Amino acid sequence: MSGDGVRVRPIADADWDAIVAMESRTYAHLGLSEGRAALRSRVDASPHTCFVLDVGARPAGYLLALPYPPFGYPDLERAEKAEPPSTAPRNLHLHDLVVLERLRGRGLGQRLLGHLTVTAAARGFERISLIAVGRSEPFWSARGFSASPGIVPTGYGADAVYMSRAMSEATAESTKRVDVRVPCP
Ligand SMILES: CC(C)(COP(=O)(O)OP(=O)(O)OC[C@H]1O[C@@H](n2cnc3c(N)ncnc32)[C@H](O)[C@@H]1OP(=O)(O)O)[C@@H](O)C(=O)NCCC(=O)NCCS
């Protein structure tokens, strides 16, 4: 735990009720909620690149990322296949990033992204990709991600934009460890 009461850590079994609730509140109204089994399958595929963020003792956000070939992405209606791909992709797909509504705008999303960027570099990934949904493209552009206009993601809503960033393009903004001010839970 850091001095500001914020901690990023691996996902544990006890976190799933909180993760599923955050995911549902964020995406159900967009028709993009996946449900527990699909979410768990993403984490099981790559537990070392999926995290929970605690504020005090409670989960206040999460990030799920797993290797996918460039321009590939999870099917929201299906769980990950049980067997891993024969060759491990060097592209890490940031599948989902959510911060609890009442704690947004305090640097917590940035804290999770910074943690992922450092982890991806340490594990030798060459690129991070994602699909921006819900008009979140400006959030990602500000952190060095560029859209691939030729890729039209299916199943992620009308505003979905495929974006990616080479590890070498990681901006100081995207890796810096920000201090956040959070209220007492
Ligand atoms: C996107 C999200 C994770 C950001 O978390 P956060 O803790 O609020 O992010 P930070 O506090 O680190 O950064 C806030 C900055 O991002 C900007 N931002 C946040 N959401 C944004 C959005 N949807 N579009 C554009 N900018 C956004 C804020 O305006 C703020 O900008 P500033 O630093 O210039 O003031 C959070 O808003 C969230 O959970 N959104 C719903 C889920 C979602 O859209 N996830 C991404 C899907 S691909």
mmCIF file of N, CA, C and O in Angstrom, residues 4-6 55 102-108 111 178-184:
data_model
loop_
_atom_site.group_PDB
_atom_site.id
_atom_site.type_symbol
_atom_site.label_atom_id
_atom_site.label_comp_id
_atom_site.label_asym_id
_atom_site.label_seq_id
_atom_site.Cartn_x
_atom_site.Cartn_y
_atom_site.Cartn_z
ATOM 1 N N ASP A 4 -0.661 7.077 -0.077
ATOM 2 C CA ASP A 4 -1.971 7.687 -0.325
ATOM 3 C C ASP A 4 -3.121 6.685 -0.187
ATOM 4 O O ASP A 4 -4.258 6.985 -0.533
ATOM 5 N N GLY A 5 -2.843 5.484 0.320
ATOM 6 C CA GLY A 5 -3.911 4.512 0.549
ATOM 7 C C GLY A 5 -4.352 3.789 -0.693
ATOM 8 O O GLY A 5 -5.385 3.122 -0.695
ATOM 9 N N VAL A 6 -3.569 3.911 -1.778
ATOM 10 C CA VAL A 6 -3.929 3.262 -3.053
ATOM 11 C C VAL A 6 -2.955 2.124 -3.310
ATOM 12 O O VAL A 6 -1.744 2.278 -3.141
ATOM 13 N N VAL A 55 -8.596 1.196 -2.871
ATOM 14 C CA VAL A 55 -8.496 2.465 -2.133
ATOM 15 C C VAL A 55 -8.868 2.114 -0.705
ATOM 16 O O VAL A 55 -9.989 1.671 -0.448
ATOM 17 N N ARG A 102 -17.573 7.266 -8.436
ATOM 18 C CA ARG A 102 -17.369 8.394 -7.513
ATOM 19 C C ARG A 102 -15.896 8.730 -7.298
ATOM 20 O O ARG A 102 -15.580 9.756 -6.684
ATOM 21 N N LEU A 103 -14.993 7.884 -7.798
ATOM 22 C CA LEU A 103 -13.562 8.147 -7.608
ATOM 23 C C LEU A 103 -12.858 8.493 -8.926
ATOM 24 O O LEU A 103 -11.630 8.524 -8.984
ATOM 25 N N ARG A 104 -13.631 8.735 -9.973
ATOM 26 C CA ARG A 104 -13.000 9.084 -11.255
ATOM 27 C C ARG A 104 -12.440 10.510 -11.214
ATOM 28 O O ARG A 104 -12.872 11.333 -10.416
ATOM 29 N N GLY A 105 -11.468 10.756 -12.100
ATOM 30 C CA GLY A 105 -10.898 12.091 -12.220
ATOM 31 C C GLY A 105 -9.869 12.412 -11.149
ATOM 32 O O GLY A 105 -9.519 13.567 -10.944
ATOM 33 N N ARG A 106 -9.363 11.395 -10.470
ATOM 34 C CA ARG A 106 -8.376 11.622 -9.399
ATOM 35 C C ARG A 106 -7.040 10.955 -9.698
ATOM 36 O O ARG A 106 -6.183 10.846 -8.844
ATOM 37 N N GLY A 107 -6.901 10.417 -10.906
ATOM 38 C CA GLY A 107 -5.632 9.800 -11.274
ATOM 39 C C GLY A 107 -5.583 8.297 -11.101
ATOM 40 O O GLY A 107 -4.534 7.675 -11.322
ATOM 41 N N LEU A 108 -6.710 7.671 -10.705
ATOM 42 C CA LEU A 108 -6.681 6.226 -10.464
ATOM 43 C C LEU A 108 -6.589 5.432 -11.769
ATOM 44 O O LEU A 108 -5.878 4.416 -11.841
ATOM 45 N N ARG A 111 -3.118 5.536 -12.747
ATOM 46 C CA ARG A 111 -2.291 4.667 -11.889
ATOM 47 C C ARG A 111 -2.333 3.227 -12.420
ATOM 48 O O ARG A 111 -1.308 2.549 -12.514
ATOM 49 N N VAL A 178 1.305 8.706 -10.530
ATOM 50 C CA VAL A 178 0.677 9.918 -10.031
ATOM 51 C C VAL A 178 0.246 9.739 -8.585
ATOM 52 O O VAL A 178 -0.140 8.650 -8.164
ATOM 53 N N ASP A 179 0.337 10.801 -7.827
ATOM 54 C CA ASP A 179 -0.219 10.770 -6.480
ATOM 55 C C ASP A 179 -1.673 11.181 -6.569
ATOM 56 O O ASP A 179 -2.012 12.140 -7.265
ATOM 57 N N VAL A 180 -2.513 10.458 -5.920
ATOM 58 C CA VAL A 180 -3.944 10.736 -6.036
ATOM 59 C C VAL A 180 -4.502 11.146 -4.683
ATOM 60 O O VAL A 180 -3.985 10.766 -3.634
ATOM 61 N N ARG A 181 -5.551 11.949 -4.742
ATOM 62 C CA ARG A 181 -6.231 12.349 -3.516
ATOM 63 C C ARG A 181 -7.568 11.655 -3.475
ATOM 64 O O ARG A 181 -8.387 11.841 -4.361
ATOM 65 N N VAL A 182 -7.738 10.800 -2.508
ATOM 66 C CA VAL A 182 -9.000 10.062 -2.440
ATOM 67 C C VAL A 182 -9.657 10.300 -1.088
ATOM 68 O O VAL A 182 -8.965 10.420 -0.075
ATOM 69 N N PRO A 183 -10.989 10.353 -1.102
ATOM 70 C CA PRO A 183 -11.680 10.543 0.183
ATOM 71 C C PRO A 183 -11.650 9.256 0.997
ATOM 72 O O PRO A 183 -11.420 8.189 0.455
ATOM 73 N N CYS A 184 -11.898 9.358 2.267
ATOM 74 C CA CYS A 184 -12.007 8.155 3.076
ATOM 75 C C CYS A 184 -13.177 7.332 2.566
ATOM 76 O O CYS A 184 -14.240 7.893 2.286
#
